[in-house]
Tab-separated table of C-alpha atoms and ligand atoms in Angstrom:
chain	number	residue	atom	x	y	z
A	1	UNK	CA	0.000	0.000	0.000
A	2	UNK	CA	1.510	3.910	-0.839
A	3	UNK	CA	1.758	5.842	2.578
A	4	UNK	CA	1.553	9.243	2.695
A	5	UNK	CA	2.980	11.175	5.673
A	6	UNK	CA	0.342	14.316	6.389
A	7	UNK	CA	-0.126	17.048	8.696
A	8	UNK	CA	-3.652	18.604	9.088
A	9	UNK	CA	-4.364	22.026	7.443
A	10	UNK	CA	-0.913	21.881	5.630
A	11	UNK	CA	0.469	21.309	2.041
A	12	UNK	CA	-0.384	17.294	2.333
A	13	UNK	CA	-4.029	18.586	2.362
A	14	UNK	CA	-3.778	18.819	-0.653
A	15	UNK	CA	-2.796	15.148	-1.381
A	16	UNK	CA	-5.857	14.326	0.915
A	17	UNK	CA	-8.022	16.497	-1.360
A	18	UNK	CA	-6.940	14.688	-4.157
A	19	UNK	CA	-7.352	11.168	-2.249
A	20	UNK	CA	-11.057	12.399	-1.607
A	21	UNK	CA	-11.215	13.374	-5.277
A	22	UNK	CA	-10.415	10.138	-6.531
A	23	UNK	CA	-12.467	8.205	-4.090
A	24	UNK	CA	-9.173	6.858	-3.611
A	25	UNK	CA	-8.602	7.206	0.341
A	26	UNK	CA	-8.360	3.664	1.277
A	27	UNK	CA	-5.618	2.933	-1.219
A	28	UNK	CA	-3.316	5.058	0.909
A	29	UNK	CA	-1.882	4.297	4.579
A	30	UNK	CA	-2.204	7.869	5.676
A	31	UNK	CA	0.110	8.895	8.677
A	32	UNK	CA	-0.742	11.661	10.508
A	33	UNK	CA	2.315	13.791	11.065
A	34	UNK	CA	3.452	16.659	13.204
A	35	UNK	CA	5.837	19.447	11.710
A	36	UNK	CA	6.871	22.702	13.020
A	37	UNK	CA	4.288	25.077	12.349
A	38	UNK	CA	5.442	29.123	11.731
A	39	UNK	CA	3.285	30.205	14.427
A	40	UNK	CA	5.927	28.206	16.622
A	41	UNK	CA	3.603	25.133	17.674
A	42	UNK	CA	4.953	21.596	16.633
A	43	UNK	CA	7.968	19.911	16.061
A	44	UNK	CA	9.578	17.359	13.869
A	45	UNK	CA	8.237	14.050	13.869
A	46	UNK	CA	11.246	11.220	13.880
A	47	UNK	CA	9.113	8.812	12.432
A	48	UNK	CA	8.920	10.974	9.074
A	49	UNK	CA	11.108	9.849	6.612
A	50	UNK	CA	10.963	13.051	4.695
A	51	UNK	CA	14.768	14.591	4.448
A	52	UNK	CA	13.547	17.779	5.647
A	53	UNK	CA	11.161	16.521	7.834
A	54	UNK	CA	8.204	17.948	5.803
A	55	UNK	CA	5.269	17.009	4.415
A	56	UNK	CA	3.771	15.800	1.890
A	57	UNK	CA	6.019	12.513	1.644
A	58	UNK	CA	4.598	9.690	-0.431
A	59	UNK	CA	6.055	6.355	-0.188
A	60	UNK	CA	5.971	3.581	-2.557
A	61	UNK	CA	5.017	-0.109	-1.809
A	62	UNK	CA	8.816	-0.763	-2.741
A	63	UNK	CA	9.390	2.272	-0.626
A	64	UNK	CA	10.663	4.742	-3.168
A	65	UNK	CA	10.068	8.484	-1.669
A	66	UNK	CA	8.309	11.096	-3.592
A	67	UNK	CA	8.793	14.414	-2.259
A	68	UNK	CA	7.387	18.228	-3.576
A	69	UNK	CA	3.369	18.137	-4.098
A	70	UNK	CA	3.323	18.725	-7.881
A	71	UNK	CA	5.217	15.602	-7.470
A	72	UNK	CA	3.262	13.558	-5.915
A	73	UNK	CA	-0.372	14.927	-6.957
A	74	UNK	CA	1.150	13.917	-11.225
A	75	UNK	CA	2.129	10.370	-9.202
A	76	UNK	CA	-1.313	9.826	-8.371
A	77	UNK	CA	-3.252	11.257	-11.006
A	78	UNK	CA	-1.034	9.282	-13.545
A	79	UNK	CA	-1.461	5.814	-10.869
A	80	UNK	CA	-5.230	6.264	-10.606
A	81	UNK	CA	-6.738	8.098	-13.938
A	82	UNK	CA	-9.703	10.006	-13.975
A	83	UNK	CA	-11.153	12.540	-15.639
A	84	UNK	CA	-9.601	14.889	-13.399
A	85	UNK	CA	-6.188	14.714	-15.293
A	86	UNK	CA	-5.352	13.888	-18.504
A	87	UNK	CA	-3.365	10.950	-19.443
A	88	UNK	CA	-0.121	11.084	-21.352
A	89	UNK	CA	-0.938	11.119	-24.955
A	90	UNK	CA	-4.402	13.120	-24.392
A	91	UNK	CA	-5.031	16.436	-25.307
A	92	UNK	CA	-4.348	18.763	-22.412
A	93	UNK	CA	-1.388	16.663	-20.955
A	94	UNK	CA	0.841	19.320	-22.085
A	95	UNK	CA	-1.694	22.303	-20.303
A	96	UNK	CA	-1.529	20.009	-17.578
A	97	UNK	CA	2.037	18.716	-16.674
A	98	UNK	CA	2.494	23.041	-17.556
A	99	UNK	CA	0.151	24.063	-14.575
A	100	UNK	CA	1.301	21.544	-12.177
A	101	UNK	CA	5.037	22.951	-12.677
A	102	UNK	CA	4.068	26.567	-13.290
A	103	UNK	CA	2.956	26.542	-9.512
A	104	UNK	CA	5.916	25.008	-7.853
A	105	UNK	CA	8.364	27.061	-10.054
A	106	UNK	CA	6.658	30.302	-10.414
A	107	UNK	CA	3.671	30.888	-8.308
A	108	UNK	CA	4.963	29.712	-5.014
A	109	UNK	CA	7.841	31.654	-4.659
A	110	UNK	CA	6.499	34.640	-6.225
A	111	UNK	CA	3.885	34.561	-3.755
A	112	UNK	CA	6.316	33.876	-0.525
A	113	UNK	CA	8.437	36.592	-2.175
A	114	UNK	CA	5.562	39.312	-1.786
A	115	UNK	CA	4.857	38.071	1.836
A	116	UNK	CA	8.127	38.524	2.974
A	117	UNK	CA	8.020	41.659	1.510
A	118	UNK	CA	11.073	40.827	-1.099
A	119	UNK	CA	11.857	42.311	-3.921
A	120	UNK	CA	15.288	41.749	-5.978
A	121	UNK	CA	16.250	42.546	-9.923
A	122	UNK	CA	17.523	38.921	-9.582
A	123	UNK	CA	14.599	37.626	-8.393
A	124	UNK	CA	12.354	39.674	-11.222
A	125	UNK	CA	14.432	38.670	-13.853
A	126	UNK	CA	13.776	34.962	-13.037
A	127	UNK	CA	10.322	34.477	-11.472
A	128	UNK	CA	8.732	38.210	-12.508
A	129	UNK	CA	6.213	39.057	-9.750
A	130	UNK	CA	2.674	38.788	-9.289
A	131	UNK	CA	1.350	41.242	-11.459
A	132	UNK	CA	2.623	38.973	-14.268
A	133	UNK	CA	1.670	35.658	-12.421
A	134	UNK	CA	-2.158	37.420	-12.238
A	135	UNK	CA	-2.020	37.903	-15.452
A	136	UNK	CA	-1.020	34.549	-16.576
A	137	UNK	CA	-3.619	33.248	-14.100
A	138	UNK	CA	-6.330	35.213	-15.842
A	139	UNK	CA	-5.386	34.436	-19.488
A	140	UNK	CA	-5.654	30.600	-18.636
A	141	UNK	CA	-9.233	31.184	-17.473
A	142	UNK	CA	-9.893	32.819	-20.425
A	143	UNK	CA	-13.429	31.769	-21.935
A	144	UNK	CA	-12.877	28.429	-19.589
A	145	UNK	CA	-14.279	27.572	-16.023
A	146	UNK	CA	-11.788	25.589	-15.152
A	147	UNK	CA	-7.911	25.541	-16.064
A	148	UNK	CA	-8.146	22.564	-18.316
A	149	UNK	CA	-11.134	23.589	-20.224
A	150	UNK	CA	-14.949	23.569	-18.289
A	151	UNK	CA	-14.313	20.418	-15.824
A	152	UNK	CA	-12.076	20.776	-12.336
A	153	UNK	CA	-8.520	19.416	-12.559
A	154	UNK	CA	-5.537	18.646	-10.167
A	155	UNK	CA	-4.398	21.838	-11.609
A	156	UNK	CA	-7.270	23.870	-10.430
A	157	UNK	CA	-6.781	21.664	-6.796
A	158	UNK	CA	-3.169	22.887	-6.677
A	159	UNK	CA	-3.010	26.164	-7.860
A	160	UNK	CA	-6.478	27.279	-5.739
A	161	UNK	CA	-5.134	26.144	-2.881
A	162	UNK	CA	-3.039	29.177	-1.239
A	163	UNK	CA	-6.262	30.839	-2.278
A	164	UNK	CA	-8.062	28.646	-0.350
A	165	UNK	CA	-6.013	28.752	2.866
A	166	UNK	CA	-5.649	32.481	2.458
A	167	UNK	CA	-9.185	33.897	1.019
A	168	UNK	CA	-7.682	37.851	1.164
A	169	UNK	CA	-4.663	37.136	-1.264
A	170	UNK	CA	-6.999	36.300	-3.920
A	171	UNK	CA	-6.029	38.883	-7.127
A	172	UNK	CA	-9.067	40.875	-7.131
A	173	UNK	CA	-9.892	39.811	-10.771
A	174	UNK	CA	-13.031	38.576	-11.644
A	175	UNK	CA	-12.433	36.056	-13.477
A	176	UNK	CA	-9.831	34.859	-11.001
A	177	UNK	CA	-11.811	35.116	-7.613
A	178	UNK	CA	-15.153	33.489	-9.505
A	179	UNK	CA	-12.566	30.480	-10.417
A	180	UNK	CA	-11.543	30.481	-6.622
A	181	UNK	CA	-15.159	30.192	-5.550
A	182	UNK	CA	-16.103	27.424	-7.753
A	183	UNK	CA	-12.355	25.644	-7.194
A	184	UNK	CA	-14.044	26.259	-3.034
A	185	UNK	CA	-17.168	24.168	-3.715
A	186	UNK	CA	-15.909	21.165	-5.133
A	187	UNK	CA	-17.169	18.538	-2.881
A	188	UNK	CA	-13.652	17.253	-2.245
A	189	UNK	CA	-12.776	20.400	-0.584
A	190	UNK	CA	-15.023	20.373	1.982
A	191	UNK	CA	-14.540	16.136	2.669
A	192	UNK	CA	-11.172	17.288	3.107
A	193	UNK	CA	-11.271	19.578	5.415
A	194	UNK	CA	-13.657	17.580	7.278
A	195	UNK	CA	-10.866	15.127	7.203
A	196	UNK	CA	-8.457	17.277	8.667
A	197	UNK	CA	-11.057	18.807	11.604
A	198	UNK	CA	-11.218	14.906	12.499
A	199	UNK	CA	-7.152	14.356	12.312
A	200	UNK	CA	-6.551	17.450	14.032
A	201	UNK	CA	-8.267	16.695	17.290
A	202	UNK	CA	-6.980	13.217	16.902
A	203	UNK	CA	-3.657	14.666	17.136
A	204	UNK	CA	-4.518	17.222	19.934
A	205	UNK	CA	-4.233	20.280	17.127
A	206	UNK	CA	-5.599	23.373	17.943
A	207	UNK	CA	-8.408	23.869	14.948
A	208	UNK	CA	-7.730	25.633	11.668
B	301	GSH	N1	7.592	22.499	-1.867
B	301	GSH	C1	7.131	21.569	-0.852
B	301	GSH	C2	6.962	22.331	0.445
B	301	GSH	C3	6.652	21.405	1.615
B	301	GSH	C4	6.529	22.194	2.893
B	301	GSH	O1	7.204	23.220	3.098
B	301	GSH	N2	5.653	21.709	3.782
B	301	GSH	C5	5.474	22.347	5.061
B	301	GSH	C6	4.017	22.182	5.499
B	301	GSH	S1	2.966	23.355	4.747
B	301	GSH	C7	6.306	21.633	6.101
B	301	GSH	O2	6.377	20.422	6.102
B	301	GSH	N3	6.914	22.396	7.025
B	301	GSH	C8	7.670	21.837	8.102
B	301	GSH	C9	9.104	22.278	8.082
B	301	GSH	O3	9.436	23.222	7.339
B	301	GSH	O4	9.906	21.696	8.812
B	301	GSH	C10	5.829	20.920	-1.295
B	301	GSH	O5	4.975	21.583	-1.868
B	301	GSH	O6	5.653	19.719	-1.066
């Protein structure tokens, strides 16, 4: 069976969503995880493989680790299809796989750059800045609901998601915040965070 290492109301939510997506929850040993938290709570769990102690990790049945979310979330998507991600060969692979990356590469630290109030000709000239990642954003919902064309993805999952957790850094664009709202009432969202109300207190978590 794959194991996947997860912390409540963290990036492994994510992977959860997904799980709840796919229908796909018992196919996955999920264990629950602690990890520093930035408002100071937490701490390292030794019983996390993860190099860095973070999560998500997924774990192979021959025990190969797959770190990084994008990672994991193509892992799964190409392990279990489902017609929320296309399979390699079908039209939209290549939107797809883009997305997945785009976030990780771009979006993320673009984003963490703004909150730490960073800004740096160096990092401009490689990531640009939100303005441009907005933009982007926008064009791909274009005349679509959804990233991929008018059906929710793994690519709206992931790239929603800091939207999600942080409702006021939404662009106000709107295109972008009516894509946020429908991203926000996919019936996965709300099994997942279900899910993590139930592992939280499990763990002794104060709630989201
Ligand atoms: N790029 C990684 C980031 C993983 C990450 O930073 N996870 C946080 C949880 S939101 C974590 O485990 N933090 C604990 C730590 O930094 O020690 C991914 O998306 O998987």
């Amino acid at each position: 069976m794959l194991t996947l290492y997860h912390a409540p109301n963290s990036r492994s939510s994510r992977i959860v969503t997904l799980l709840m997506a796919l229908d796909a929850l018992d196919r996955v040993d999920i264990r629950l995880t602690d990890i520093p938290r930035q408002d100071g709570s937490g701490a390292r769990d030794p019983n996390n493989p993860h190099p860095e102690g973070k999560v998500p990790l997924l774990v192979t049945e021959e025990g190969e680790m797959i770190r990084e979310s994008n990672a994991i979330l193509l892992y799964l998507t190409d392990r279990f299809p489902s017609d929320l991600a296309p399979e390699v060969g079908a039209p939209g692979r290549g939107a797809y796989l883009s997305w997945l990356f785009w976030y990780g590469n771009v979006l993320e630290p673009v984003y963490m750059h703004r909150l730490a109030g960073l800004s740096h000709p160096v990092l401009s000239a490689s990531f640009r800045g939100m303005p441009e990642a907005v933009a982007y954003l926008a064009a791909g919902l274009d005349g679509r609901a959804f990233l991929l064309g008018d059906r929710y993805s793994v690519a709206d999952l992931l790239i929603a998601s800091p939207f999600l957790w942080f409702p006021e850094a939404t662009p106000d664009v709107p295109a972008i915040r009516d894509w946020v709202a429908r991203c926000a009432a996919q019936p996965c969202i709300a099994r997942s965070m279900e899910f993590d109300a139930r592992s939280a207190e499990e763990m002794g978590l104060a709630p989201a």
